[in-house]
């Protein structure tokens, strides 16, 4: 049985482009994986604590030597990592804010990118531990950041997510970007805007992924 982890981070809820597209992804994925399980994680409804000195100290203390207090400090991180480990596929809704990802998604990444769980240092070299996974990132941006445009170098979303996920072992990453959502505030028809992105999302959700390969 396959498991899909569905993570949203847009605070715009019903007006959100990324949420509408991840919802379509999930619907299509369920249709093509009738026995599959979906885990929903809404980062705008998940109160995560910032990374503190205690958190770092606990993460770098060997598991067997952690105090009850250190275990408590890592408990949110443990739950989020369990969701990542359990799932074979991930779909992320990623709005661009200030040329990067939202703070709630950055904090989630800080909570899961943990030594010994998401990556290790084998022979002094980093090694990703979340292997055999497939991630789809559905990005919504007000402006347009296509390669060859003047704004391309301002897109820190894709480069950052590709890099950090590759670091933790998730090298199979697909990006679907709905660029230019500002047009929706200027009266552009929403259905017409979304149509090509919905098509791309459904196609990706439909493709079968074999995590053993
Ligand atoms: C606080 C804030 C910051 C934003 N920063 C950017 C930005 O740096 N670049 C950009 O192209 N769009 C920016 N936008 C526009 C969003 O990327 C756009 O509204 C997108 O559709 C958000 O995704 P969502 O519809 O899923 O919420 C920003 C929007 C907000 C509310």
PDB file of C-alpha atoms and ligand atoms in Angstrom:
ATOM      1  CA  UNK A   1       0.000   0.000   0.000  1.00  0.00           C
ATOM      2  CA  UNK A   2       1.363   3.434  -0.973  1.00  0.00           C
ATOM      3  CA  UNK A   3       1.235   6.431   1.320  1.00  0.00           C
ATOM      4  CA  UNK A   4       1.137  10.066   0.218  1.00  0.00           C
ATOM      5  CA  UNK A   5       2.147  12.866   2.575  1.00  0.00           C
ATOM      6  CA  UNK A   6       0.290  16.069   1.624  1.00  0.00           C
ATOM      7  CA  UNK A   7       1.728  19.270   3.079  1.00  0.00           C
ATOM      8  CA  UNK A   8       0.261  22.748   2.583  1.00  0.00           C
ATOM      9  CA  UNK A   9       1.739  26.033   3.737  1.00  0.00           C
ATOM     10  CA  UNK A  10      -0.422  28.799   2.238  1.00  0.00           C
ATOM     11  CA  UNK A  11      -2.242  31.058   4.697  1.00  0.00           C
ATOM     12  CA  UNK A  12      -4.672  32.063   1.916  1.00  0.00           C
ATOM     13  CA  UNK A  13      -6.815  28.892   2.252  1.00  0.00           C
ATOM     14  CA  UNK A  14      -9.832  29.185  -0.119  1.00  0.00           C
ATOM     15  CA  UNK A  15      -8.067  31.799  -2.313  1.00  0.00           C
ATOM     16  CA  UNK A  16      -4.813  29.860  -2.391  1.00  0.00           C
ATOM     17  CA  UNK A  17      -3.593  28.636  -5.768  1.00  0.00           C
ATOM     18  CA  UNK A  18      -1.130  26.128  -4.279  1.00  0.00           C
ATOM     19  CA  UNK A  19      -3.807  24.641  -1.999  1.00  0.00           C
ATOM     20  CA  UNK A  20      -6.242  24.225  -4.899  1.00  0.00           C
ATOM     21  CA  UNK A  21      -3.543  22.477  -6.944  1.00  0.00           C
ATOM     22  CA  UNK A  22      -2.392  20.149  -4.144  1.00  0.00           C
ATOM     23  CA  UNK A  23      -6.063  19.249  -3.501  1.00  0.00           C
ATOM     24  CA  UNK A  24      -6.371  18.269  -7.186  1.00  0.00           C
ATOM     25  CA  UNK A  25      -3.155  16.260  -6.893  1.00  0.00           C
ATOM     26  CA  UNK A  26      -4.499  14.375  -3.864  1.00  0.00           C
ATOM     27  CA  UNK A  27      -7.828  13.662  -5.585  1.00  0.00           C
ATOM     28  CA  UNK A  28      -6.085  12.282  -8.679  1.00  0.00           C
ATOM     29  CA  UNK A  29      -3.568  10.321  -6.599  1.00  0.00           C
ATOM     30  CA  UNK A  30      -6.416   8.682  -4.625  1.00  0.00           C
ATOM     31  CA  UNK A  31      -8.127   7.719  -7.896  1.00  0.00           C
ATOM     32  CA  UNK A  32      -4.954   6.052  -9.186  1.00  0.00           C
ATOM     33  CA  UNK A  33      -4.061   4.494  -5.803  1.00  0.00           C
ATOM     34  CA  UNK A  34      -7.403   3.125  -4.540  1.00  0.00           C
ATOM     35  CA  UNK A  35      -5.707   1.325  -1.632  1.00  0.00           C
ATOM     36  CA  UNK A  36      -3.428   4.251  -0.832  1.00  0.00           C
ATOM     37  CA  UNK A  37      -3.330   6.249   2.367  1.00  0.00           C
ATOM     38  CA  UNK A  38      -3.028  10.050   2.561  1.00  0.00           C
ATOM     39  CA  UNK A  39      -1.524  11.919   5.511  1.00  0.00           C
ATOM     40  CA  UNK A  40      -2.522  15.620   5.570  1.00  0.00           C
ATOM     41  CA  UNK A  41      -0.271  18.109   7.304  1.00  0.00           C
ATOM     42  CA  UNK A  42      -1.423  21.740   7.254  1.00  0.00           C
ATOM     43  CA  UNK A  43       1.515  23.860   8.379  1.00  0.00           C
ATOM     44  CA  UNK A  44      -0.703  26.902   8.957  1.00  0.00           C
ATOM     45  CA  UNK A  45      -2.587  24.864  11.541  1.00  0.00           C
ATOM     46  CA  UNK A  46       0.485  23.248  13.126  1.00  0.00           C
ATOM     47  CA  UNK A  47       2.160  25.187  15.938  1.00  0.00           C
ATOM     48  CA  UNK A  48       5.860  24.324  15.735  1.00  0.00           C
ATOM     49  CA  UNK A  49       8.406  25.675  18.196  1.00  0.00           C
ATOM     50  CA  UNK A  50      11.453  27.461  16.824  1.00  0.00           C
ATOM     51  CA  UNK A  51      14.807  25.724  16.958  1.00  0.00           C
ATOM     52  CA  UNK A  52      16.483  26.463  20.307  1.00  0.00           C
ATOM     53  CA  UNK A  53      19.830  25.628  21.901  1.00  0.00           C
ATOM     54  CA  UNK A  54      18.030  22.845  23.815  1.00  0.00           C
ATOM     55  CA  UNK A  55      16.687  21.407  20.561  1.00  0.00           C
ATOM     56  CA  UNK A  56      20.143  21.372  18.942  1.00  0.00           C
ATOM     57  CA  UNK A  57      21.684  19.881  22.099  1.00  0.00           C
ATOM     58  CA  UNK A  58      19.050  17.131  22.175  1.00  0.00           C
ATOM     59  CA  UNK A  59      19.399  16.373  18.434  1.00  0.00           C
ATOM     60  CA  UNK A  60      23.165  15.920  18.779  1.00  0.00           C
ATOM     61  CA  UNK A  61      22.896  13.771  21.927  1.00  0.00           C
ATOM     62  CA  UNK A  62      22.896  10.049  21.021  1.00  0.00           C
ATOM     63  CA  UNK A  63      19.344   8.683  21.242  1.00  0.00           C
ATOM     64  CA  UNK A  64      20.068   6.319  24.126  1.00  0.00           C
ATOM     65  CA  UNK A  65      21.643   9.072  26.222  1.00  0.00           C
ATOM     66  CA  UNK A  66      18.810  11.627  25.937  1.00  0.00           C
ATOM     67  CA  UNK A  67      17.136  12.851  29.103  1.00  0.00           C
ATOM     68  CA  UNK A  68      13.314  12.775  29.336  1.00  0.00           C
ATOM     69  CA  UNK A  69      13.382  16.561  28.813  1.00  0.00           C
ATOM     70  CA  UNK A  70      15.506  16.228  25.664  1.00  0.00           C
ATOM     71  CA  UNK A  71      13.117  13.572  24.328  1.00  0.00           C
ATOM     72  CA  UNK A  72      10.235  15.974  24.955  1.00  0.00           C
ATOM     73  CA  UNK A  73      12.018  18.797  23.098  1.00  0.00           C
ATOM     74  CA  UNK A  74      12.339  16.519  20.041  1.00  0.00           C
ATOM     75  CA  UNK A  75       8.815  15.103  20.171  1.00  0.00           C
ATOM     76  CA  UNK A  76       7.346  17.343  17.415  1.00  0.00           C
ATOM     77  CA  UNK A  77      10.361  16.617  15.218  1.00  0.00           C
ATOM     78  CA  UNK A  78       9.895  12.874  15.856  1.00  0.00           C
ATOM     79  CA  UNK A  79       6.217  13.019  14.796  1.00  0.00           C
ATOM     80  CA  UNK A  80       6.979  14.970  11.611  1.00  0.00           C
ATOM     81  CA  UNK A  81       9.857  12.635  10.710  1.00  0.00           C
ATOM     82  CA  UNK A  82       7.601   9.603  11.261  1.00  0.00           C
ATOM     83  CA  UNK A  83       5.187  11.037   8.658  1.00  0.00           C
ATOM     84  CA  UNK A  84       8.052  11.484   6.176  1.00  0.00           C
ATOM     85  CA  UNK A  85       9.424   8.005   6.796  1.00  0.00           C
ATOM     86  CA  UNK A  86       6.005   6.373   6.514  1.00  0.00           C
ATOM     87  CA  UNK A  87       5.133   8.021   3.183  1.00  0.00           C
ATOM     88  CA  UNK A  88       6.491   6.951  -0.214  1.00  0.00           C
ATOM     89  CA  UNK A  89       5.391  10.104  -1.986  1.00  0.00           C
ATOM     90  CA  UNK A  90       5.153  13.724  -0.931  1.00  0.00           C
ATOM     91  CA  UNK A  91       3.199  16.647  -2.364  1.00  0.00           C
ATOM     92  CA  UNK A  92       3.921  20.159  -1.118  1.00  0.00           C
ATOM     93  CA  UNK A  93       1.941  23.350  -1.677  1.00  0.00           C
ATOM     94  CA  UNK A  94       4.512  26.124  -1.738  1.00  0.00           C
ATOM     95  CA  UNK A  95       3.562  29.803  -2.047  1.00  0.00           C
ATOM     96  CA  UNK A  96       6.454  32.179  -2.716  1.00  0.00           C
ATOM     97  CA  UNK A  97       6.748  34.883  -0.080  1.00  0.00           C
ATOM     98  CA  UNK A  98       9.602  37.376  -0.288  1.00  0.00           C
ATOM     99  CA  UNK A  99      11.315  35.234  -2.951  1.00  0.00           C
ATOM    100  CA  UNK A 100      11.522  32.226  -0.650  1.00  0.00           C
ATOM    101  CA  UNK A 101       9.329  29.682   1.150  1.00  0.00           C
ATOM    102  CA  UNK A 102       6.971  30.662   3.958  1.00  0.00           C
ATOM    103  CA  UNK A 103       8.348  30.710   7.481  1.00  0.00           C
ATOM    104  CA  UNK A 104       6.047  27.824   8.497  1.00  0.00           C
ATOM    105  CA  UNK A 105       7.574  25.607   5.805  1.00  0.00           C
ATOM    106  CA  UNK A 106      11.102  26.726   6.711  1.00  0.00           C
ATOM    107  CA  UNK A 107      10.436  25.843  10.355  1.00  0.00           C
ATOM    108  CA  UNK A 108       9.065  22.431   9.335  1.00  0.00           C
ATOM    109  CA  UNK A 109      12.290  21.858   7.335  1.00  0.00           C
ATOM    110  CA  UNK A 110      14.369  22.911  10.344  1.00  0.00           C
ATOM    111  CA  UNK A 111      12.438  20.412  12.475  1.00  0.00           C
ATOM    112  CA  UNK A 112      12.888  17.458  10.092  1.00  0.00           C
ATOM    113  CA  UNK A 113      16.409  18.034   8.740  1.00  0.00           C
ATOM    114  CA  UNK A 114      17.850  16.231  11.739  1.00  0.00           C
ATOM    115  CA  UNK A 115      21.167  14.448  12.057  1.00  0.00           C
ATOM    116  CA  UNK A 116      20.792  10.683  12.435  1.00  0.00           C
ATOM    117  CA  UNK A 117      17.221  10.709  11.094  1.00  0.00           C
ATOM    118  CA  UNK A 118      17.216  12.692   7.836  1.00  0.00           C
ATOM    119  CA  UNK A 119      20.947  12.666   7.134  1.00  0.00           C
ATOM    120  CA  UNK A 120      24.146  11.264   8.573  1.00  0.00           C
ATOM    121  CA  UNK A 121      27.839  11.816   8.075  1.00  0.00           C
ATOM    122  CA  UNK A 122      29.386   8.637   6.684  1.00  0.00           C
ATOM    123  CA  UNK A 123      33.196   8.967   6.390  1.00  0.00           C
ATOM    124  CA  UNK A 124      32.803  12.688   6.991  1.00  0.00           C
ATOM    125  CA  UNK A 125      30.450  13.039   4.032  1.00  0.00           C
ATOM    126  CA  UNK A 126      26.755  13.894   4.308  1.00  0.00           C
ATOM    127  CA  UNK A 127      24.425  11.064   3.344  1.00  0.00           C
ATOM    128  CA  UNK A 128      20.656  11.474   2.921  1.00  0.00           C
ATOM    129  CA  UNK A 129      18.606   8.906   4.820  1.00  0.00           C
ATOM    130  CA  UNK A 130      15.146   9.495   3.294  1.00  0.00           C
ATOM    131  CA  UNK A 131      15.783   7.386   0.213  1.00  0.00           C
ATOM    132  CA  UNK A 132      13.315   5.815  -2.234  1.00  0.00           C
ATOM    133  CA  UNK A 133      10.881   8.756  -1.996  1.00  0.00           C
ATOM    134  CA  UNK A 134       9.290  10.936  -4.658  1.00  0.00           C
ATOM    135  CA  UNK A 135       8.382  14.583  -4.064  1.00  0.00           C
ATOM    136  CA  UNK A 136       6.192  16.948  -6.071  1.00  0.00           C
ATOM    137  CA  UNK A 137       6.423  20.649  -5.240  1.00  0.00           C
ATOM    138  CA  UNK A 138       3.535  22.800  -6.423  1.00  0.00           C
ATOM    139  CA  UNK A 139       4.746  26.384  -6.301  1.00  0.00           C
ATOM    140  CA  UNK A 140       2.587  29.514  -6.691  1.00  0.00           C
ATOM    141  CA  UNK A 141       4.249  32.853  -7.375  1.00  0.00           C
ATOM    142  CA  UNK A 142       2.780  36.296  -7.909  1.00  0.00           C
ATOM    143  CA  UNK A 143       5.437  37.178 -10.487  1.00  0.00           C
ATOM    144  CA  UNK A 144       7.083  35.087 -13.205  1.00  0.00           C
ATOM    145  CA  UNK A 145      10.530  33.581 -12.619  1.00  0.00           C
ATOM    146  CA  UNK A 146      10.975  31.387 -15.703  1.00  0.00           C
ATOM    147  CA  UNK A 147      14.556  30.628 -16.760  1.00  0.00           C
ATOM    148  CA  UNK A 148      15.908  33.311 -19.115  1.00  0.00           C
ATOM    149  CA  UNK A 149      13.732  36.016 -17.535  1.00  0.00           C
ATOM    150  CA  UNK A 150      15.231  38.933 -15.647  1.00  0.00           C
ATOM    151  CA  UNK A 151      13.644  37.686 -12.414  1.00  0.00           C
ATOM    152  CA  UNK A 152      14.905  34.072 -12.618  1.00  0.00           C
ATOM    153  CA  UNK A 153      17.739  34.653 -10.140  1.00  0.00           C
ATOM    154  CA  UNK A 154      15.221  35.874  -7.511  1.00  0.00           C
ATOM    155  CA  UNK A 155      13.578  32.447  -7.322  1.00  0.00           C
ATOM    156  CA  UNK A 156      15.101  31.027  -4.150  1.00  0.00           C
ATOM    157  CA  UNK A 157      12.188  28.611  -3.718  1.00  0.00           C
ATOM    158  CA  UNK A 158      13.145  25.946  -6.235  1.00  0.00           C
ATOM    159  CA  UNK A 159      16.910  26.005  -5.713  1.00  0.00           C
ATOM    160  CA  UNK A 160      16.486  25.896  -1.940  1.00  0.00           C
ATOM    161  CA  UNK A 161      13.949  23.040  -1.946  1.00  0.00           C
ATOM    162  CA  UNK A 162      15.893  20.998  -4.516  1.00  0.00           C
ATOM    163  CA  UNK A 163      19.079  21.413  -2.459  1.00  0.00           C
ATOM    164  CA  UNK A 164      17.710  20.679   1.002  1.00  0.00           C
ATOM    165  CA  UNK A 165      15.626  17.697  -0.137  1.00  0.00           C
ATOM    166  CA  UNK A 166      18.565  16.218  -2.093  1.00  0.00           C
ATOM    167  CA  UNK A 167      20.655  16.648   1.078  1.00  0.00           C
ATOM    168  CA  UNK A 168      18.185  14.488   3.046  1.00  0.00           C
ATOM    169  CA  UNK A 169      18.009  11.875   0.258  1.00  0.00           C
ATOM    170  CA  UNK A 170      14.965  12.977  -1.762  1.00  0.00           C
ATOM    171  CA  UNK A 171      16.503  13.405  -5.209  1.00  0.00           C
ATOM    172  CA  UNK A 172      13.354  12.503  -7.167  1.00  0.00           C
ATOM    173  CA  UNK A 173      11.764  15.964  -7.149  1.00  0.00           C
ATOM    174  CA  UNK A 174       9.276  17.411  -9.635  1.00  0.00           C
ATOM    175  CA  UNK A 175       8.383  21.105  -9.658  1.00  0.00           C
ATOM    176  CA  UNK A 176       5.118  22.446 -11.073  1.00  0.00           C
ATOM    177  CA  UNK A 177       5.038  26.230 -10.933  1.00  0.00           C
ATOM    178  CA  UNK A 178       1.953  28.396 -11.328  1.00  0.00           C
ATOM    179  CA  UNK A 179       3.682  31.691 -12.056  1.00  0.00           C
ATOM    180  CA  UNK A 180       1.975  35.073 -12.377  1.00  0.00           C
ATOM    181  CA  UNK A 181      -0.902  34.584  -9.911  1.00  0.00           C
ATOM    182  CA  UNK A 182      -1.012  38.388  -9.554  1.00  0.00           C
ATOM    183  CA  UNK A 183      -3.139  38.300 -12.717  1.00  0.00           C
ATOM    184  CA  UNK A 184      -5.944  36.805 -10.608  1.00  0.00           C
ATOM    185  CA  UNK A 185      -6.074  40.017  -8.553  1.00  0.00           C
ATOM    186  CA  UNK A 186      -6.351  41.967 -11.784  1.00  0.00           C
ATOM    187  CA  UNK A 187      -9.492  40.211 -12.988  1.00  0.00           C
ATOM    188  CA  UNK A 188      -7.946  37.296 -14.930  1.00  0.00           C
ATOM    189  CA  UNK A 189     -10.281  34.295 -15.085  1.00  0.00           C
ATOM    190  CA  UNK A 190      -9.252  31.822 -12.358  1.00  0.00           C
ATOM    191  CA  UNK A 191     -10.410  28.670 -14.171  1.00  0.00           C
ATOM    192  CA  UNK A 192      -8.540  29.672 -17.334  1.00  0.00           C
ATOM    193  CA  UNK A 193      -5.424  30.457 -15.289  1.00  0.00           C
ATOM    194  CA  UNK A 194      -5.530  27.152 -13.408  1.00  0.00           C
ATOM    195  CA  UNK A 195      -6.413  24.855 -16.345  1.00  0.00           C
ATOM    196  CA  UNK A 196      -2.857  24.119 -17.642  1.00  0.00           C
ATOM    197  CA  UNK A 197      -1.527  23.729 -14.094  1.00  0.00           C
ATOM    198  CA  UNK A 198      -4.342  21.341 -13.150  1.00  0.00           C
ATOM    199  CA  UNK A 199      -3.497  19.268 -16.201  1.00  0.00           C
ATOM    200  CA  UNK A 200       0.188  19.077 -15.209  1.00  0.00           C
ATOM    201  CA  UNK A 201      -0.727  18.248 -11.608  1.00  0.00           C
ATOM    202  CA  UNK A 202      -3.111  15.425 -12.591  1.00  0.00           C
ATOM    203  CA  UNK A 203      -0.558  13.947 -14.971  1.00  0.00           C
ATOM    204  CA  UNK A 204       2.104  13.881 -12.261  1.00  0.00           C
ATOM    205  CA  UNK A 205      -0.289  12.485  -9.633  1.00  0.00           C
ATOM    206  CA  UNK A 206      -1.286   9.713 -12.024  1.00  0.00           C
ATOM    207  CA  UNK A 207       2.239   8.470 -12.673  1.00  0.00           C
ATOM    208  CA  UNK A 208       3.020   5.305 -10.771  1.00  0.00           C
ATOM    209  CA  UNK A 209       6.071   5.334  -8.551  1.00  0.00           C
ATOM    210  CA  UNK A 210       7.893   2.217  -7.420  1.00  0.00           C
ATOM    211  CA  UNK A 211       9.902   3.069  -4.307  1.00  0.00           C
ATOM    212  CA  UNK A 212      11.866  -0.217  -4.505  1.00  0.00           C
ATOM    213  CA  UNK A 213      13.567   0.887  -7.765  1.00  0.00           C
TER     214      UNK A 213
HETATM  215  C1  LIG B   1       3.413  38.398   2.252  1.00  0.00           C
HETATM  216  C2  LIG B   1       3.496  38.036   0.800  1.00  0.00           C
HETATM  217  C3  LIG B   1       4.732  38.036   0.158  1.00  0.00           C
HETATM  218  C4  LIG B   1       4.819  37.707  -1.188  1.00  0.00           C
HETATM  219  N1  LIG B   1       6.041  37.738  -1.805  1.00  0.00           N
HETATM  220  C5  LIG B   1       6.128  37.458  -3.133  1.00  0.00           C
HETATM  221  C6  LIG B   1       7.384  37.486  -3.797  1.00  0.00           C
HETATM  222  O1  LIG B   1       8.443  37.710  -3.215  1.00  0.00           O
HETATM  223  N2  LIG B   1       7.399  37.202  -5.118  1.00  0.00           N
HETATM  224  C7  LIG B   1       6.262  36.908  -5.822  1.00  0.00           C
HETATM  225  O2  LIG B   1       6.352  36.664  -7.022  1.00  0.00           O
HETATM  226  N3  LIG B   1       5.063  36.865  -5.211  1.00  0.00           N
HETATM  227  C8  LIG B   1       4.977  37.128  -3.885  1.00  0.00           C
HETATM  228  N4  LIG B   1       3.759  37.078  -3.260  1.00  0.00           N
HETATM  229  C9  LIG B   1       2.582  36.637  -4.038  1.00  0.00           C
HETATM  230  C10 LIG B   1       2.341  35.125  -3.850  1.00  0.00           C
HETATM  231  O3  LIG B   1       3.462  34.373  -4.290  1.00  0.00           O
HETATM  232  C11 LIG B   1       1.115  34.715  -4.622  1.00  0.00           C
HETATM  233  O4  LIG B   1      -0.008  35.370  -4.062  1.00  0.00           O
HETATM  234  C12 LIG B   1       0.881  33.196  -4.642  1.00  0.00           C
HETATM  235  O5  LIG B   1      -0.301  32.944  -5.343  1.00  0.00           O
HETATM  236  C13 LIG B   1       0.824  32.641  -3.216  1.00  0.00           C
HETATM  237  O6  LIG B   1       0.448  31.274  -3.205  1.00  0.00           O
HETATM  238  P1  LIG B   1      -1.004  30.851  -2.662  1.00  0.00           P
HETATM  239  O7  LIG B   1      -1.984  31.439  -3.673  1.00  0.00           O
HETATM  240  O8  LIG B   1      -1.010  29.393  -2.659  1.00  0.00           O
HETATM  241  O9  LIG B   1      -1.165  31.463  -1.302  1.00  0.00           O
HETATM  242  C14 LIG B   1       3.651  37.367  -1.907  1.00  0.00           C
HETATM  243  C15 LIG B   1       2.414  37.345  -1.244  1.00  0.00           C
HETATM  244  C16 LIG B   1       2.326  37.663   0.079  1.00  0.00           C
HETATM  245  C17 LIG B   1       0.977  37.623   0.763  1.00  0.00           C
END
